[in-house]
Amino acid sequence: MLVTSLTGKNKNLFWICMIFIFSVCFNCSSDPQKSLSKLKSEIPDVKEFHITAEDRKIFLVTSGCLKNKNKILIFIHGSPGGWSDYIFYLKDKDLRNTFCILSLDRPGFGLSGIESPVADLQLQARLIRIAIDRFLKDEFVSDLPKLILVGHSYGGPIAAKIAIDISYKKDALFLLSAPMDSQLEEVRWYNRWATYFFVKIFLPKEIINSNDEMIPLKWQLTDWDGIWKFIDFPVISIHGKNDFLVPFENVKYMRKKINPLRFESIELEGENHFVPWTQEKLVKDKILMVNSK
């Protein structure tokens, strides 16, 4: 009842506070190794990899990666986040039967160097692309794998750049609640507050690293204006109309920039920013539908 009675800025502030509280509690109670051990006990073919990309270690978790697969499904999390955001998909029987599934910790999160954040979209995209490429060459039998990339929130523009730059065939790029229009990005009051030392000392490292990414996002996204002409594969945007973190207007930007023959938009009434978890079945079914074409 409280949330439904709030409107406008008050509702946004409420959700921002809830995200902060959740993040602090999650940071105190979660253990990535326990999550991984539990997943391995449930899914025998789950594996973990620490792959060197330039001077960084990128942590990957894989599921369903059998020798006869040539279809790769890659999840790139938002900010903050980690590989375990996509446990539902790593465990899903239909997806595992179809794909070799990869979920990773982006640089600066989880087991990919939390003490050394990388607040740079271009550099993150390059490091993750190198890690994916090395995984495919070193661990995967198929010479001609086909990729589906899924990027949520901050992971969206990173997934887009990887999809353009990586040399393998792309079946689709999924952008879930993704920020793409630099004109829609603003540094908010809580971003500025989180840069102060007397605030940082109370924040988990994941939140500090996330905030460090948000500060330069607006001007870094200006570099993305020129990438869309290189899109020669299907792009599917799934975005909630009530997204209070990444404005729905980003969809209008993508409609202008991406070849309409390549772009599909799924627009969800009443939905918020957390599409990967609130719309698990929709995302899964759409991935399988794209694969069946």
mmCIF file of N, CA, C and O in Angstrom, residues 32-33 36 47-51 57-61 83 103-106 109-112:
data_model
loop_
_atom_site.group_PDB
_atom_site.id
_atom_site.type_symbol
_atom_site.label_atom_id
_atom_site.label_comp_id
_atom_site.label_asym_id
_atom_site.label_seq_id
_atom_site.Cartn_x
_atom_site.Cartn_y
_atom_site.Cartn_z
ATOM 1 N N PRO A 32 29.502 -15.592 -2.735
ATOM 2 C CA PRO A 32 29.506 -16.131 -4.102
ATOM 3 C C PRO A 32 29.968 -17.578 -4.175
ATOM 4 O O PRO A 32 29.459 -18.360 -4.982
ATOM 5 N N GLN A 33 30.914 -17.948 -3.332
ATOM 6 C CA GLN A 33 31.404 -19.323 -3.356
ATOM 7 C C GLN A 33 30.335 -20.306 -2.890
ATOM 8 O O GLN A 33 30.205 -21.404 -3.434
ATOM 9 N N LEU A 36 27.912 -20.686 -5.700
ATOM 10 C CA LEU A 36 28.485 -21.524 -6.747
ATOM 11 C C LEU A 36 28.492 -22.989 -6.329
ATOM 12 O O LEU A 36 28.162 -23.877 -7.129
ATOM 13 N N LYS A 47 30.663 -25.163 -14.390
ATOM 14 C CA LYS A 47 32.098 -24.978 -14.209
ATOM 15 C C LYS A 47 32.403 -23.508 -13.973
ATOM 16 O O LYS A 47 31.617 -22.628 -14.327
ATOM 17 N N GLU A 48 33.564 -23.239 -13.403
ATOM 18 C CA GLU A 48 34.022 -21.870 -13.188
ATOM 19 C C GLU A 48 35.365 -21.658 -13.867
ATOM 20 O O GLU A 48 36.178 -22.581 -13.964
ATOM 21 N N PHE A 49 35.596 -20.437 -14.316
ATOM 22 C CA PHE A 49 36.829 -20.097 -15.011
ATOM 23 C C PHE A 49 37.313 -18.717 -14.564
ATOM 24 O O PHE A 49 36.514 -17.802 -14.382
ATOM 25 N N HIS A 50 38.614 -18.585 -14.398
ATOM 26 C CA HIS A 50 39.259 -17.287 -14.197
ATOM 27 C C HIS A 50 40.121 -17.047 -15.435
ATOM 28 O O HIS A 50 41.171 -17.667 -15.594
ATOM 29 N N ILE A 51 39.664 -16.160 -16.298
ATOM 30 C CA ILE A 51 40.321 -15.976 -17.591
ATOM 31 C C ILE A 51 41.041 -14.631 -17.612
ATOM 32 O O ILE A 51 40.455 -13.598 -17.257
ATOM 33 N N LYS A 57 41.699 -10.450 -14.378
ATOM 34 C CA LYS A 57 41.082 -11.763 -14.332
ATOM 35 C C LYS A 57 39.566 -11.577 -14.395
ATOM 36 O O LYS A 57 38.987 -10.844 -13.586
ATOM 37 N N ILE A 58 38.955 -12.229 -15.371
ATOM 38 C CA ILE A 58 37.500 -12.175 -15.507
ATOM 39 C C ILE A 58 36.945 -13.527 -15.081
ATOM 40 O O ILE A 58 37.372 -14.572 -15.582
ATOM 41 N N PHE A 59 35.978 -13.492 -14.164
ATOM 42 C CA PHE A 59 35.411 -14.717 -13.619
ATOM 43 C C PHE A 59 34.151 -15.100 -14.391
ATOM 44 O O PHE A 59 33.233 -14.290 -14.546
ATOM 45 N N LEU A 60 34.112 -16.340 -14.876
ATOM 46 C CA LEU A 60 32.974 -16.857 -15.630
ATOM 47 C C LEU A 60 32.411 -18.090 -14.939
ATOM 48 O O LEU A 60 33.157 -18.908 -14.394
ATOM 49 N N VAL A 61 31.108 -18.248 -15.010
ATOM 50 C CA VAL A 61 30.442 -19.490 -14.617
ATOM 51 C C VAL A 61 29.690 -19.994 -15.838
ATOM 52 O O VAL A 61 29.016 -19.211 -16.531
ATOM 53 N N TRP A 83 27.609 -12.559 -11.520
ATOM 54 C CA TRP A 83 27.213 -13.720 -12.315
ATOM 55 C C TRP A 83 25.959 -14.382 -11.749
ATOM 56 O O TRP A 83 25.117 -14.898 -12.495
ATOM 57 N N SER A 103 27.730 -16.827 -17.629
ATOM 58 C CA SER A 103 27.418 -15.644 -16.831
ATOM 59 C C SER A 103 28.701 -15.225 -16.138
ATOM 60 O O SER A 103 29.468 -16.077 -15.674
ATOM 61 N N LEU A 104 28.953 -13.932 -16.065
ATOM 62 C CA LEU A 104 30.258 -13.465 -15.600
ATOM 63 C C LEU A 104 30.128 -12.331 -14.600
ATOM 64 O O LEU A 104 29.090 -11.682 -14.489
ATOM 65 N N ASP A 105 31.219 -12.120 -13.868
ATOM 66 C CA ASP A 105 31.378 -10.919 -13.054
ATOM 67 C C ASP A 105 32.106 -9.883 -13.895
ATOM 68 O O ASP A 105 33.218 -10.134 -14.381
ATOM 69 N N ARG A 106 31.489 -8.709 -14.069
ATOM 70 C CA ARG A 106 32.179 -7.646 -14.787
ATOM 71 C C ARG A 106 33.374 -7.143 -13.975
ATOM 72 O O ARG A 106 33.403 -7.281 -12.743
ATOM 73 N N PHE A 109 33.605 -6.217 -9.949
ATOM 74 C CA PHE A 109 32.532 -6.849 -9.193
ATOM 75 C C PHE A 109 32.853 -8.320 -8.945
ATOM 76 O O PHE A 109 33.508 -8.973 -9.756
ATOM 77 N N GLY A 110 32.373 -8.813 -7.815
ATOM 78 C CA GLY A 110 32.523 -10.227 -7.501
ATOM 79 C C GLY A 110 33.964 -10.688 -7.515
ATOM 80 O O GLY A 110 34.829 -10.107 -6.858
ATOM 81 N N LEU A 111 34.223 -11.731 -8.293
ATOM 82 C CA LEU A 111 35.555 -12.326 -8.376
ATOM 83 C C LEU A 111 36.356 -11.806 -9.559
ATOM 84 O O LEU A 111 37.369 -12.397 -9.926
ATOM 85 N N SER A 112 35.905 -10.700 -10.150
ATOM 86 C CA SER A 112 36.655 -10.074 -11.251
ATOM 87 C C SER A 112 37.332 -8.779 -10.773
ATOM 88 O O SER A 112 37.304 -7.762 -11.452
#
